[in-house]
Amino acid sequence: MGQAPVIDISECSYCESCVELCPTVFKINEETGIIEAVELSQYPEKEIREAISCCPKDCIIWEGGG
Ligand code: SF4
């Protein structure tokens, strides 16, 4: 299993930049209203890096890897 993006919800301001930049990965949970990163076997790394660099709260983290 490679790296996966994780959102630190305690820091997230719900600006939705990540959802706009990378809608295949970042979604708003319709029930809870929180931003989530979906589980994929392969992530679009370039778009995720863009979302990470645009996140005003720096709360998107690449986790795992190795
Ligand atoms: S870009 Fe960052 S602060 Fe904005 S919704 Fe996404 S995770 Fe939250």
PDB file of N, CA and C and ligand atoms in Angstrom:
ATOM      1  N   MET A   1       0.854  -1.197   0.000  1.00  0.00           N
ATOM      2  CA  MET A   1       0.000   0.000   0.000  1.00  0.00           C
ATOM      3  C   MET A   1       0.885   1.240   0.000  1.00  0.00           C
ATOM      4  N   GLY A   2       0.609   2.146  -0.914  1.00  0.00           N
ATOM      5  CA  GLY A   2       1.403   3.366  -1.006  1.00  0.00           C
ATOM      6  C   GLY A   2       0.869   4.467  -0.119  1.00  0.00           C
ATOM      7  N   GLN A   3       1.220   5.662  -0.481  1.00  0.00           N
ATOM      8  CA  GLN A   3       0.775   6.812   0.294  1.00  0.00           C
ATOM      9  C   GLN A   3      -0.686   7.121   0.012  1.00  0.00           C
ATOM     10  N   ALA A   4      -1.333   7.730   0.990  1.00  0.00           N
ATOM     11  CA  ALA A   4      -2.714   8.164   0.808  1.00  0.00           C
ATOM     12  C   ALA A   4      -2.888   9.537   1.450  1.00  0.00           C
ATOM     13  N   PRO A   5      -3.667  10.400   0.807  1.00  0.00           N
ATOM     14  CA  PRO A   5      -3.892  11.706   1.404  1.00  0.00           C
ATOM     15  C   PRO A   5      -4.892  11.635   2.546  1.00  0.00           C
ATOM     16  N   VAL A   6      -4.590  12.353   3.598  1.00  0.00           N
ATOM     17  CA  VAL A   6      -5.458  12.388   4.769  1.00  0.00           C
ATOM     18  C   VAL A   6      -5.678  13.843   5.139  1.00  0.00           C
ATOM     19  N   ILE A   7      -6.887  14.170   5.544  1.00  0.00           N
ATOM     20  CA  ILE A   7      -7.190  15.547   5.937  1.00  0.00           C
ATOM     21  C   ILE A   7      -7.276  15.633   7.456  1.00  0.00           C
ATOM     22  N   ASP A   8      -6.557  16.597   7.993  1.00  0.00           N
ATOM     23  CA  ASP A   8      -6.673  16.865   9.428  1.00  0.00           C
ATOM     24  C   ASP A   8      -7.887  17.775   9.617  1.00  0.00           C
ATOM     25  N   ILE A   9      -9.003  17.121   9.951  1.00  0.00           N
ATOM     26  CA  ILE A   9     -10.283  17.820  10.016  1.00  0.00           C
ATOM     27  C   ILE A   9     -10.310  18.897  11.110  1.00  0.00           C
ATOM     28  N   SER A  10      -9.484  18.720  12.110  1.00  0.00           N
ATOM     29  CA  SER A  10      -9.479  19.713  13.195  1.00  0.00           C
ATOM     30  C   SER A  10      -8.938  21.061  12.713  1.00  0.00           C
ATOM     31  N   GLU A  11      -8.175  21.033  11.606  1.00  0.00           N
ATOM     32  CA  GLU A  11      -7.619  22.279  11.064  1.00  0.00           C
ATOM     33  C   GLU A  11      -8.400  22.803   9.863  1.00  0.00           C
ATOM     34  N   CYS A  12      -9.153  21.923   9.208  1.00  0.00           N
ATOM     35  CA  CYS A  12      -9.814  22.266   7.943  1.00  0.00           C
ATOM     36  C   CYS A  12     -10.817  23.406   8.120  1.00  0.00           C
ATOM     37  N   SER A  13     -10.769  24.359   7.172  1.00  0.00           N
ATOM     38  CA  SER A  13     -11.692  25.500   7.233  1.00  0.00           C
ATOM     39  C   SER A  13     -12.855  25.346   6.242  1.00  0.00           C
ATOM     40  N   TYR A  14     -12.921  24.179   5.578  1.00  0.00           N
ATOM     41  CA  TYR A  14     -14.014  23.903   4.634  1.00  0.00           C
ATOM     42  C   TYR A  14     -14.069  24.921   3.501  1.00  0.00           C
ATOM     43  N   CYS A  15     -12.903  25.359   3.062  1.00  0.00           N
ATOM     44  CA  CYS A  15     -12.858  26.329   1.962  1.00  0.00           C
ATOM     45  C   CYS A  15     -13.193  25.658   0.632  1.00  0.00           C
ATOM     46  N   GLU A  16     -13.036  24.348   0.566  1.00  0.00           N
ATOM     47  CA  GLU A  16     -13.356  23.539  -0.609  1.00  0.00           C
ATOM     48  C   GLU A  16     -12.385  23.698  -1.773  1.00  0.00           C
ATOM     49  N   SER A  17     -11.237  24.322  -1.543  1.00  0.00           N
ATOM     50  CA  SER A  17     -10.229  24.417  -2.606  1.00  0.00           C
ATOM     51  C   SER A  17      -9.809  23.040  -3.086  1.00  0.00           C
ATOM     52  N   CYS A  18      -9.611  22.136  -2.147  1.00  0.00           N
ATOM     53  CA  CYS A  18      -9.154  20.798  -2.515  1.00  0.00           C
ATOM     54  C   CYS A  18     -10.198  20.082  -3.363  1.00  0.00           C
ATOM     55  N   VAL A  19     -11.460  20.306  -3.054  1.00  0.00           N
ATOM     56  CA  VAL A  19     -12.544  19.673  -3.803  1.00  0.00           C
ATOM     57  C   VAL A  19     -12.563  20.207  -5.238  1.00  0.00           C
ATOM     58  N   GLU A  20     -12.299  21.488  -5.373  1.00  0.00           N
ATOM     59  CA  GLU A  20     -12.263  22.093  -6.693  1.00  0.00           C
ATOM     60  C   GLU A  20     -11.066  21.620  -7.505  1.00  0.00           C
ATOM     61  N   LEU A  21      -9.917  21.541  -6.843  1.00  0.00           N
ATOM     62  CA  LEU A  21      -8.681  21.201  -7.544  1.00  0.00           C
ATOM     63  C   LEU A  21      -8.576  19.718  -7.856  1.00  0.00           C
ATOM     64  N   CYS A  22      -9.134  18.901  -7.020  1.00  0.00           N
ATOM     65  CA  CYS A  22      -8.930  17.467  -7.150  1.00  0.00           C
ATOM     66  C   CYS A  22     -10.204  16.711  -6.746  1.00  0.00           C
ATOM     67  N   PRO A  23     -11.266  16.893  -7.544  1.00  0.00           N
ATOM     68  CA  PRO A  23     -12.571  16.320  -7.167  1.00  0.00           C
ATOM     69  C   PRO A  23     -12.624  14.799  -7.190  1.00  0.00           C
ATOM     70  N   THR A  24     -11.655  14.166  -7.852  1.00  0.00           N
ATOM     71  CA  THR A  24     -11.671  12.700  -7.845  1.00  0.00           C
ATOM     72  C   THR A  24     -11.273  12.153  -6.477  1.00  0.00           C
ATOM     73  N   VAL A  25     -10.583  12.958  -5.682  1.00  0.00           N
ATOM     74  CA  VAL A  25     -10.103  12.481  -4.385  1.00  0.00           C
ATOM     75  C   VAL A  25     -10.835  13.141  -3.218  1.00  0.00           C
ATOM     76  N   PHE A  26     -10.974  14.460  -3.286  1.00  0.00           N
ATOM     77  CA  PHE A  26     -11.543  15.172  -2.147  1.00  0.00           C
ATOM     78  C   PHE A  26     -13.030  15.429  -2.374  1.00  0.00           C
ATOM     79  N   LYS A  27     -13.815  15.028  -1.410  1.00  0.00           N
ATOM     80  CA  LYS A  27     -15.274  15.136  -1.524  1.00  0.00           C
ATOM     81  C   LYS A  27     -15.860  15.666  -0.227  1.00  0.00           C
ATOM     82  N   ILE A  28     -17.027  16.268  -0.375  1.00  0.00           N
ATOM     83  CA  ILE A  28     -17.769  16.652   0.819  1.00  0.00           C
ATOM     84  C   ILE A  28     -18.713  15.515   1.157  1.00  0.00           C
ATOM     85  N   ASN A  29     -18.627  15.020   2.361  1.00  0.00           N
ATOM     86  CA  ASN A  29     -19.556  13.990   2.808  1.00  0.00           C
ATOM     87  C   ASN A  29     -20.933  14.613   2.977  1.00  0.00           C
ATOM     88  N   GLU A  30     -21.874  14.131   2.187  1.00  0.00           N
ATOM     89  CA  GLU A  30     -23.204  14.748   2.152  1.00  0.00           C
ATOM     90  C   GLU A  30     -23.903  14.680   3.505  1.00  0.00           C
ATOM     91  N   GLU A  31     -23.619  13.627   4.251  1.00  0.00           N
ATOM     92  CA  GLU A  31     -24.310  13.457   5.531  1.00  0.00           C
ATOM     93  C   GLU A  31     -23.702  14.296   6.635  1.00  0.00           C
ATOM     94  N   THR A  32     -22.365  14.258   6.707  1.00  0.00           N
ATOM     95  CA  THR A  32     -21.702  14.928   7.826  1.00  0.00           C
ATOM     96  C   THR A  32     -21.226  16.325   7.476  1.00  0.00           C
ATOM     97  N   GLY A  33     -21.098  16.606   6.175  1.00  0.00           N
ATOM     98  CA  GLY A  33     -20.624  17.913   5.751  1.00  0.00           C
ATOM     99  C   GLY A  33     -19.117  18.080   5.835  1.00  0.00           C
ATOM    100  N   ILE A  34     -18.397  17.047   6.272  1.00  0.00           N
ATOM    101  CA  ILE A  34     -16.947  17.176   6.360  1.00  0.00           C
ATOM    102  C   ILE A  34     -16.275  16.799   5.045  1.00  0.00           C
ATOM    103  N   ILE A  35     -15.063  17.329   4.865  1.00  0.00           N
ATOM    104  CA  ILE A  35     -14.291  17.027   3.669  1.00  0.00           C
ATOM    105  C   ILE A  35     -13.574  15.701   3.875  1.00  0.00           C
ATOM    106  N   GLU A  36     -13.659  14.845   2.874  1.00  0.00           N
ATOM    107  CA  GLU A  36     -13.019  13.531   2.986  1.00  0.00           C
ATOM    108  C   GLU A  36     -12.136  13.249   1.782  1.00  0.00           C
ATOM    109  N   ALA A  37     -11.113  12.459   1.999  1.00  0.00           N
ATOM    110  CA  ALA A  37     -10.304  11.945   0.900  1.00  0.00           C
ATOM    111  C   ALA A  37     -10.750  10.511   0.651  1.00  0.00           C
ATOM    112  N   VAL A  38     -11.171  10.217  -0.577  1.00  0.00           N
ATOM    113  CA  VAL A  38     -11.652   8.877  -0.873  1.00  0.00           C
ATOM    114  C   VAL A  38     -10.467   7.905  -0.979  1.00  0.00           C
ATOM    115  N   GLU A  39     -10.751   6.623  -0.780  1.00  0.00           N
ATOM    116  CA  GLU A  39      -9.709   5.614  -0.903  1.00  0.00           C
ATOM    117  C   GLU A  39      -9.606   5.155  -2.338  1.00  0.00           C
ATOM    118  N   LEU A  40      -8.424   5.262  -2.880  1.00  0.00           N
ATOM    119  CA  LEU A  40      -8.175   4.814  -4.248  1.00  0.00           C
ATOM    120  C   LEU A  40      -6.929   3.940  -4.243  1.00  0.00           C
ATOM    121  N   SER A  41      -6.824   3.062  -5.237  1.00  0.00           N
ATOM    122  CA  SER A  41      -5.602   2.267  -5.317  1.00  0.00           C
ATOM    123  C   SER A  41      -4.481   3.098  -5.930  1.00  0.00           C
ATOM    124  N   GLN A  42      -4.876   4.090  -6.720  1.00  0.00           N
ATOM    125  CA  GLN A  42      -3.895   4.985  -7.348  1.00  0.00           C
ATOM    126  C   GLN A  42      -4.397   6.408  -7.237  1.00  0.00           C
ATOM    127  N   TYR A  43      -3.544   7.287  -6.755  1.00  0.00           N
ATOM    128  CA  TYR A  43      -3.958   8.683  -6.598  1.00  0.00           C
ATOM    129  C   TYR A  43      -3.327   9.565  -7.665  1.00  0.00           C
ATOM    130  N   PRO A  44      -4.067  10.577  -8.120  1.00  0.00           N
ATOM    131  CA  PRO A  44      -3.480  11.532  -9.068  1.00  0.00           C
ATOM    132  C   PRO A  44      -2.538  12.475  -8.320  1.00  0.00           C
ATOM    133  N   GLU A  45      -1.268  12.082  -8.282  1.00  0.00           N
ATOM    134  CA  GLU A  45      -0.309  12.735  -7.410  1.00  0.00           C
ATOM    135  C   GLU A  45      -0.159  14.234  -7.678  1.00  0.00           C
ATOM    136  N   LYS A  46      -0.142  14.586  -8.958  1.00  0.00           N
ATOM    137  CA  LYS A  46       0.072  15.990  -9.309  1.00  0.00           C
ATOM    138  C   LYS A  46      -1.053  16.861  -8.756  1.00  0.00           C
ATOM    139  N   GLU A  47      -2.268  16.404  -8.949  1.00  0.00           N
ATOM    140  CA  GLU A  47      -3.417  17.180  -8.462  1.00  0.00           C
ATOM    141  C   GLU A  47      -3.455  17.249  -6.942  1.00  0.00           C
ATOM    142  N   ILE A  48      -3.075  16.156  -6.317  1.00  0.00           N
ATOM    143  CA  ILE A  48      -3.061  16.159  -4.854  1.00  0.00           C
ATOM    144  C   ILE A  48      -1.998  17.122  -4.335  1.00  0.00           C
ATOM    145  N   ARG A  49      -0.838  17.106  -4.992  1.00  0.00           N
ATOM    146  CA  ARG A  49       0.211  18.048  -4.568  1.00  0.00           C
ATOM    147  C   ARG A  49      -0.270  19.488  -4.735  1.00  0.00           C
ATOM    148  N   GLU A  50      -1.008  19.729  -5.788  1.00  0.00           N
ATOM    149  CA  GLU A  50      -1.556  21.069  -6.009  1.00  0.00           C
ATOM    150  C   GLU A  50      -2.548  21.426  -4.899  1.00  0.00           C
ATOM    151  N   ALA A  51      -3.413  20.488  -4.570  1.00  0.00           N
ATOM    152  CA  ALA A  51      -4.375  20.720  -3.489  1.00  0.00           C
ATOM    153  C   ALA A  51      -3.652  20.972  -2.180  1.00  0.00           C
ATOM    154  N   ILE A  52      -2.592  20.199  -1.929  1.00  0.00           N
ATOM    155  CA  ILE A  52      -1.816  20.382  -0.698  1.00  0.00           C
ATOM    156  C   ILE A  52      -1.220  21.776  -0.659  1.00  0.00           C
ATOM    157  N   SER A  53      -0.660  22.221  -1.786  1.00  0.00           N
ATOM    158  CA  SER A  53       0.008  23.522  -1.761  1.00  0.00           C
ATOM    159  C   SER A  53      -1.002  24.664  -1.715  1.00  0.00           C
ATOM    160  N   CYS A  54      -2.244  24.404  -2.120  1.00  0.00           N
ATOM    161  CA  CYS A  54      -3.260  25.466  -2.093  1.00  0.00           C
ATOM    162  C   CYS A  54      -4.100  25.456  -0.816  1.00  0.00           C
ATOM    163  N   CYS A  55      -3.983  24.413  -0.029  1.00  0.00           N
ATOM    164  CA  CYS A  55      -4.784  24.344   1.194  1.00  0.00           C
ATOM    165  C   CYS A  55      -4.350  25.445   2.163  1.00  0.00           C
ATOM    166  N   PRO A  56      -5.246  26.371   2.485  1.00  0.00           N
ATOM    167  CA  PRO A  56      -4.861  27.503   3.329  1.00  0.00           C
ATOM    168  C   PRO A  56      -4.515  27.081   4.756  1.00  0.00           C
ATOM    169  N   LYS A  57      -4.930  25.906   5.139  1.00  0.00           N
ATOM    170  CA  LYS A  57      -4.692  25.447   6.507  1.00  0.00           C
ATOM    171  C   LYS A  57      -3.574  24.411   6.598  1.00  0.00           C
ATOM    172  N   ASP A  58      -2.972  24.084   5.467  1.00  0.00           N
ATOM    173  CA  ASP A  58      -1.935  23.044   5.446  1.00  0.00           C
ATOM    174  C   ASP A  58      -2.385  21.779   6.163  1.00  0.00           C
ATOM    175  N   CYS A  59      -3.615  21.395   5.944  1.00  0.00           N
ATOM    176  CA  CYS A  59      -4.111  20.250   6.704  1.00  0.00           C
ATOM    177  C   CYS A  59      -4.332  19.004   5.851  1.00  0.00           C
ATOM    178  N   ILE A  60      -3.767  19.014   4.620  1.00  0.00           N
ATOM    179  CA  ILE A  60      -3.778  17.777   3.832  1.00  0.00           C
ATOM    180  C   ILE A  60      -2.388  17.164   3.935  1.00  0.00           C
ATOM    181  N   ILE A  61      -2.354  15.904   4.327  1.00  0.00           N
ATOM    182  CA  ILE A  61      -1.075  15.228   4.569  1.00  0.00           C
ATOM    183  C   ILE A  61      -1.022  13.960   3.730  1.00  0.00           C
ATOM    184  N   TRP A  62       0.124  13.707   3.137  1.00  0.00           N
ATOM    185  CA  TRP A  62       0.363  12.389   2.526  1.00  0.00           C
ATOM    186  C   TRP A  62       0.775  11.454   3.654  1.00  0.00           C
ATOM    187  N   GLU A  63       0.027  10.384   3.830  1.00  0.00           N
ATOM    188  CA  GLU A  63       0.327   9.484   4.928  1.00  0.00           C
ATOM    189  C   GLU A  63       0.755   8.124   4.412  1.00  0.00           C
ATOM    190  N   GLY A  64       1.547   7.443   5.185  1.00  0.00           N
ATOM    191  CA  GLY A  64       1.964   6.102   4.799  1.00  0.00           C
ATOM    192  C   GLY A  64       3.106   6.126   3.811  1.00  0.00           C
ATOM    193  N   GLY A  65       3.078   5.213   2.875  1.00  0.00           N
ATOM    194  CA  GLY A  65       4.154   5.140   1.908  1.00  0.00           C
ATOM    195  C   GLY A  65       5.158   4.081   2.297  1.00  0.00           C
ATOM    196  N   GLY A  66       6.249   4.035   1.592  1.00  0.00           N
ATOM    197  CA  GLY A  66       7.276   3.027   1.864  1.00  0.00           C
ATOM    198  C   GLY A  66       7.144   1.870   0.914  1.00  0.00           C
TER     199      GLY A  66
HETATM  200  S1  SF4 B   1      -8.215  22.929   1.017  1.00  0.00           S
HETATM  201 FE1  SF4 B   1      -7.661  22.420   3.130  1.00  0.00          FE
HETATM  202  S2  SF4 B   1      -8.868  23.805   4.419  1.00  0.00           S
HETATM  203 FE2  SF4 B   1      -9.772  23.844   2.382  1.00  0.00          FE
HETATM  204  S3  SF4 B   1     -11.394  22.294   2.466  1.00  0.00           S
HETATM  205 FE3  SF4 B   1      -9.579  21.285   1.674  1.00  0.00          FE
HETATM  206  S4  SF4 B   1      -8.575  20.386   3.469  1.00  0.00           S
HETATM  207 FE4  SF4 B   1     -10.033  21.935   4.205  1.00  0.00          FE
END
